[in-house]
Short mmCIF file of C-alpha atoms and ligand atoms in Angstrom, two decimals:
data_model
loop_
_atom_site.label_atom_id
_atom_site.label_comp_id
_atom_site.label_asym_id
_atom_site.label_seq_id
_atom_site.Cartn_x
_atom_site.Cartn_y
_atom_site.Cartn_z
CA UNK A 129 90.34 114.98 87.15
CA UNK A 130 91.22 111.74 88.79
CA UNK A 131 92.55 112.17 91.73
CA UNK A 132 95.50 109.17 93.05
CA UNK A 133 95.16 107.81 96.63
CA UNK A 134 98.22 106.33 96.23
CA UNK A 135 101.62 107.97 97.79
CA UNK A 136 103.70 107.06 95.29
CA UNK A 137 102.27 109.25 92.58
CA UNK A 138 101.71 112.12 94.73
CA UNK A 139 104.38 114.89 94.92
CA UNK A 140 105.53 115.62 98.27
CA UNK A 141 104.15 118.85 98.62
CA UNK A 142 100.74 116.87 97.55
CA UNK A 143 101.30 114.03 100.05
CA UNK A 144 102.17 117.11 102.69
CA UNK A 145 99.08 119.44 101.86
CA UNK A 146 97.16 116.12 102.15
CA UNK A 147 98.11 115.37 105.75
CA UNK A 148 97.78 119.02 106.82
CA UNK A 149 94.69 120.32 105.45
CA UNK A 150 92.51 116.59 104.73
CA UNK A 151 94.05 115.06 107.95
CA UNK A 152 94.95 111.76 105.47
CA UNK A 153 94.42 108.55 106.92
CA UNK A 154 97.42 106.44 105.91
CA UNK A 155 97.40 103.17 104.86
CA UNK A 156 100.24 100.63 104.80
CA UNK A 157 99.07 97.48 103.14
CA UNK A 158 101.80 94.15 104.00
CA UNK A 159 101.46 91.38 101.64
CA UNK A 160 104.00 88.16 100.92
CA UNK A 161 105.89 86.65 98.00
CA UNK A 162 104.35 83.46 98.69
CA UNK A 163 103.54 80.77 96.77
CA UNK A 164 99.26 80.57 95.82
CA UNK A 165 99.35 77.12 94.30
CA UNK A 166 99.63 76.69 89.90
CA UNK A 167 96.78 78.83 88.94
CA UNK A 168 97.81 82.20 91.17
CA UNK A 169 100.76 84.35 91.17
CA UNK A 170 103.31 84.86 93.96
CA UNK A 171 102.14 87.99 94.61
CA UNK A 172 98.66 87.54 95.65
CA UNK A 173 98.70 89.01 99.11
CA UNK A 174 100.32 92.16 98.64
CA UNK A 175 98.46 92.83 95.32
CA UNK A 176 95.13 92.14 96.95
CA UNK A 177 96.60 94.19 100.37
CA UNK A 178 96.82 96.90 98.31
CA UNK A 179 94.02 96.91 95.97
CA UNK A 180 92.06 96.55 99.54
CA UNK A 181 93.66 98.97 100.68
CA UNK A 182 93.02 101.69 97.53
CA UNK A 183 89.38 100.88 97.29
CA UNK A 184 89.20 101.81 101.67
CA UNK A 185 91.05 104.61 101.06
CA UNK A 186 88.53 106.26 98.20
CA UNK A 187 86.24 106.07 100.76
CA UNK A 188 87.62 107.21 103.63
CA UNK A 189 90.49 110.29 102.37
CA UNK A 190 93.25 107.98 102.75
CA UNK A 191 96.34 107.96 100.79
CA UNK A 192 98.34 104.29 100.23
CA UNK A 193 101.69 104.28 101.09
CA UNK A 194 103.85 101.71 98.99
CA UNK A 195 102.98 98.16 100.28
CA UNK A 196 105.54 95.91 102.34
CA UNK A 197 105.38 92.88 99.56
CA UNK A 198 107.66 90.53 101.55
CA UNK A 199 106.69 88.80 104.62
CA UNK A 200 107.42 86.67 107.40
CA UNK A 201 107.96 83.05 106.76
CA UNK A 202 104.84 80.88 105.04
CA UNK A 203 103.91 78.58 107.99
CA UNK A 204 103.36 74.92 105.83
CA UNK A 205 99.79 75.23 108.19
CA UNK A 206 98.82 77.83 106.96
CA UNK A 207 100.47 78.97 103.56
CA UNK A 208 101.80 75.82 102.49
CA UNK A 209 105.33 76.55 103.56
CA UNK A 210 108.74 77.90 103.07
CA UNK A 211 109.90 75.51 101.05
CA UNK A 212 108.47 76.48 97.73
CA UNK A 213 110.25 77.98 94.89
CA UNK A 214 109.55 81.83 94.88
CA UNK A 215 108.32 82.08 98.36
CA UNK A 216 110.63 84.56 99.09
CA UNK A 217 110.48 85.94 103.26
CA UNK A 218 111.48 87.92 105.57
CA UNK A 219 112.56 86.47 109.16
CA UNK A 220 110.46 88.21 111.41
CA UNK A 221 112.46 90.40 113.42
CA UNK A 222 113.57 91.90 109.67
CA UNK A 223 109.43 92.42 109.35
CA UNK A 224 109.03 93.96 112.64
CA UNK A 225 112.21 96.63 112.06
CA UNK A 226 111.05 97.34 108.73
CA UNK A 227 107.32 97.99 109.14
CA UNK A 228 108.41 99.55 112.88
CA UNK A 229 110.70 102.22 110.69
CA UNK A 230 108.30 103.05 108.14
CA UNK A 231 105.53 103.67 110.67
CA UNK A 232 107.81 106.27 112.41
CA UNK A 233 108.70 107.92 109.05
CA UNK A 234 104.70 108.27 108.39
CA UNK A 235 104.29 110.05 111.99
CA UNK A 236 107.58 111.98 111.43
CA UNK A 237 106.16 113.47 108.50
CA UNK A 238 102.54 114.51 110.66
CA UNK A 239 100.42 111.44 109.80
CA UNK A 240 97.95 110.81 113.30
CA UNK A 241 95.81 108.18 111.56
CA UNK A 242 97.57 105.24 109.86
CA UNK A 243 96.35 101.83 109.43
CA UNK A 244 98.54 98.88 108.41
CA UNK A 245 96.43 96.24 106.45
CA UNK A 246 97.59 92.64 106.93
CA UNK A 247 96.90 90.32 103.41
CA UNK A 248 98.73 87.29 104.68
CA UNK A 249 98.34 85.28 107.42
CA UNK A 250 101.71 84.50 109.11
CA UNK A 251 102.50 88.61 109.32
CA UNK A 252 99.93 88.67 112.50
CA UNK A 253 101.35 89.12 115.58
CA UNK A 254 105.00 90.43 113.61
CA UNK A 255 102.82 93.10 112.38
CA UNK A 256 101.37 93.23 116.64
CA UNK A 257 105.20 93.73 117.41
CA UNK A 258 105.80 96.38 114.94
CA UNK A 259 102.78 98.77 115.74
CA UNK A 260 103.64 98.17 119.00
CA UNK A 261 107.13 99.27 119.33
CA UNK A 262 106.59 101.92 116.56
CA UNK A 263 103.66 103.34 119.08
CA UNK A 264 106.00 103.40 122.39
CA UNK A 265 109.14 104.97 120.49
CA UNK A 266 107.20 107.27 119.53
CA UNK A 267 105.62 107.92 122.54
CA UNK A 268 109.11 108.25 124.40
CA UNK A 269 110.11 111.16 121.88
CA UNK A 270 106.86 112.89 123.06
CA UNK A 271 104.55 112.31 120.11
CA UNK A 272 101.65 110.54 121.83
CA UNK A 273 98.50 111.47 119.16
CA UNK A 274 99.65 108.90 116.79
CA UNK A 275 97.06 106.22 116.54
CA UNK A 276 97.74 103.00 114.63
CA UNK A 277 95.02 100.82 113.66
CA UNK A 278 95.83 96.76 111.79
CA UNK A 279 93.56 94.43 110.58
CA UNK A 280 93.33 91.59 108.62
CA UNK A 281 91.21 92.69 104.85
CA UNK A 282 89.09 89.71 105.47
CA UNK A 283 89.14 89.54 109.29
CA UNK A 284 85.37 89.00 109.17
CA UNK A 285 82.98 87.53 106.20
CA UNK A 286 79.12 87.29 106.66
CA UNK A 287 77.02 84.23 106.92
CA UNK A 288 75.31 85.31 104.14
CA UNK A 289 78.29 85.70 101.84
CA UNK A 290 80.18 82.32 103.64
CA UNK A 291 76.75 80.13 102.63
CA UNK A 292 77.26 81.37 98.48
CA UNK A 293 81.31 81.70 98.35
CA UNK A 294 81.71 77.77 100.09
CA UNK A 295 78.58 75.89 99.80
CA UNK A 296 80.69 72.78 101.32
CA UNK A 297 82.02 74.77 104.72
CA UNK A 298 84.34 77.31 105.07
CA UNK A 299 88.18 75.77 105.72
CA UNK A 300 89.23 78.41 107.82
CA UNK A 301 91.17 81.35 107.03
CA UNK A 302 94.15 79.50 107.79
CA UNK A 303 93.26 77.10 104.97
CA UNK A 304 92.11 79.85 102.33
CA UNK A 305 95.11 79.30 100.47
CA UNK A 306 95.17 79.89 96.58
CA UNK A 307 91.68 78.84 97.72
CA UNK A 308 88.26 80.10 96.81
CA UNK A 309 88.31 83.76 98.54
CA UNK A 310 91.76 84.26 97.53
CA UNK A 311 90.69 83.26 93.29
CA UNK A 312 87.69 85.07 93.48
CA UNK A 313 88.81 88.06 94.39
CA UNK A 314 91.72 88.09 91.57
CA UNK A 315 89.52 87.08 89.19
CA UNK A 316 87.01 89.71 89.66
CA UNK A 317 89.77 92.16 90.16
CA UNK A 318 92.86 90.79 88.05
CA UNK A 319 91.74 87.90 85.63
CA UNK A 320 94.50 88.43 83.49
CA UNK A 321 96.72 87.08 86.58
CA UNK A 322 94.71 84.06 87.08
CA UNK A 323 94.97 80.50 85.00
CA UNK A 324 91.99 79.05 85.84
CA UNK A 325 92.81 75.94 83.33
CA UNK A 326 95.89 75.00 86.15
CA UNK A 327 93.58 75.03 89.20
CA UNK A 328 94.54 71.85 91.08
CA UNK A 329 92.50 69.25 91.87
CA UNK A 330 94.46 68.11 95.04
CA UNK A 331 92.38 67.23 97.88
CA UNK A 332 91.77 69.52 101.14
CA UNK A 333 94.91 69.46 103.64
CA UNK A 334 94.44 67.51 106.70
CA UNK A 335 97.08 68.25 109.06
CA UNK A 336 98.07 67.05 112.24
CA UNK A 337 96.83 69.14 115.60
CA UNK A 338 100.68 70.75 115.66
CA UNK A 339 103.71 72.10 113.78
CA UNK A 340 107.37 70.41 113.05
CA UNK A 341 110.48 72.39 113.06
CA UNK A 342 112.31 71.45 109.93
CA UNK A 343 108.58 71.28 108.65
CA UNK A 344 107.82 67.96 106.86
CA UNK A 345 106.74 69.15 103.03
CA UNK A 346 104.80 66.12 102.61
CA UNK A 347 102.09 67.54 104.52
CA UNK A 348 101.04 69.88 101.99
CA UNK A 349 99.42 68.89 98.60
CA UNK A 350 101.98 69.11 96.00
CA UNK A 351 100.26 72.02 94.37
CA UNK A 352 100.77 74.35 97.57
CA UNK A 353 96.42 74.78 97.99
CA UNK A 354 95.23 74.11 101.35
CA UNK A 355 91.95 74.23 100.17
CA UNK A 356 90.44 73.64 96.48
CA UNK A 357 90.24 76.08 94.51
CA UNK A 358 87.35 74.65 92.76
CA UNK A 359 84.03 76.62 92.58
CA UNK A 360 85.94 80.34 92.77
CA UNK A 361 84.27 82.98 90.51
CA UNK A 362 84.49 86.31 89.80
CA UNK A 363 80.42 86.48 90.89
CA UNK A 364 82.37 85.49 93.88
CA UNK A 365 85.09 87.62 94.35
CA UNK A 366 82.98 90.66 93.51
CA UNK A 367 80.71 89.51 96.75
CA UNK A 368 83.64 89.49 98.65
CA UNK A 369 85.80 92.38 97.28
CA UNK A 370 82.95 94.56 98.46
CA UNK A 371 82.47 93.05 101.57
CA UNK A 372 85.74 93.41 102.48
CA UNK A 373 85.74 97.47 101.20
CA UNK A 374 82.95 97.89 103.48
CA UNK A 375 84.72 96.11 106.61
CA UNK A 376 88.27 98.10 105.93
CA UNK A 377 86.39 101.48 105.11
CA UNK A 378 84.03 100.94 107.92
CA UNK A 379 86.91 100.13 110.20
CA UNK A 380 88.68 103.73 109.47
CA UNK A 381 85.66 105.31 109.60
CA UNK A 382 84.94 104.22 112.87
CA UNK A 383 88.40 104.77 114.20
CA UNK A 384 89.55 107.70 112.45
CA UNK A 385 86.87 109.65 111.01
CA UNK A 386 83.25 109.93 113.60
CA UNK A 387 81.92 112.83 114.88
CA UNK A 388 83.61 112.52 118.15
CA UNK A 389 87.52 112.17 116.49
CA UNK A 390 86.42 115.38 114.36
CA UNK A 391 85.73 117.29 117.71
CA UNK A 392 89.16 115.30 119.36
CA UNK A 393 90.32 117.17 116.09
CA UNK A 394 88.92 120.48 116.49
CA UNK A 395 90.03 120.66 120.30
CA UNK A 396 93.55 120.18 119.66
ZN1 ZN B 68 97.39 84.52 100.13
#
């Protein structure tokens, strides 16, 4: 029998029993509706947050709560900007409330462990804010056990992996923008969302050493990549898909789930 890791089909006496008796490490992945150039669609971060997410949580007796899909404002440095149709956000002290209130439900309910799993790269230090305030309100209404891990999916790649996925240099994270982690991974995980035919063939951004407030579109390359797309596979994405399991698993299993948090466990 298959068994779901993911909240929303559990049945609350399910998602209870699962936090009582398998001390359920819960996992709240944050995404964006964000633009990811012609080929990708606007959902790309929180569908690949999540699917991170589920494949971490397999491993590691998680359970995925329902992902945040909207985000704080694409930075034009870094996702190409506001400015596009569909790239629908959040301003961030909307992110930091609602991400702050849903942590607090998850502890309400008895969850110790929870990790919130970043897939977009202007949530960062919102995401900071919300753990953080979620962590001392907490504390102030006497529940201090409640331990909140975040991380980016792809904080970290290997040499090894960097040297196949971009033979040319890696841009950056900042640049991997409908780029060639972000089409690898959907096409090894979700082809059927990915038009490879439309990738663009728009140069690499080359910005200026700072940002403008209205920001100036014309610094971005019409097709909303920051980096070319060019060269993604699902060979690729399959590399990094399982690096990235390994790094979020690893990371909960480290945190949440070593000898020494089983005795924490056992002692109190
Ligand atoms: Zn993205």
């Amino acid at each position: 029998m298959s068994r779901s890791v993911m909240m929303s089909d559990l049945s609350w006496p399910e998602y209870k029993r699962r936090l009582e008796e398998e001390d359920a490490i819960i996992l709240l992945p944050v995404g964006a509706v964000e633009q990811h150039g012609y080929h990708l669609p606007l959902g790309t971060d929180w569908i690949m947050a999540t699917e991170m997410s589920r494949r971490a949580a397999e491993r590691v007796g998680g359970i995925v709560a329902p992902p945040v899909m909207y985000a704080y404002k694409s930075q034009i440095r870094s996702g190409g900007g506001n400015h596009y149709c569909g790239t629908t956000s959040l301003d961030g002290a909307s992110l930091i409330e609602m991400v702050r209130d849903v942590l607090k439900e998850f502890a309400r309910h008895g969850a110790r462990k929870i990790a919130v799993i970043d897939g977009h790269y202007e949530n960062e230090f919102f995401l900071t804010e919300a753990c953080d305030l979620a962590v001392r309100d907490l504390r102030y209404d006497g529940v201090t056990d409640v331990r909140i891990l975040k991380m980016r999916y792809c904080e970290e790649i290997s040499d090894e992996v960097l040297e196949i996925a971009y033979p040319a240099g890696y841009p950056g994270l900042a640049l991997e923008h409908g780029a060639v982690l972000e089409t690898s991974m959907m096409l090894h995980l979700f082809p059927h969302l990915v038009d490879v035919s439309k990738i663009s063939d728009d140069p690499p951004a080359d910005f200026p050493p700072y940002d403008l407030y209205p920001g100036n579109p014309d610094w971005v390359p019409p097709s909303g990549c920051l980096a070319p797309a060019h060269g993604s596979s699902a060979e690729i994405g399959k590399m990094l898909v399982d690096e990235f399991t390994d790094l979020v698993s690893g990371a909960l299993e480290a945190q949440f789930r070593t000898a020494q948090t089983a005795a924490e466990r056992k002692v109190s």
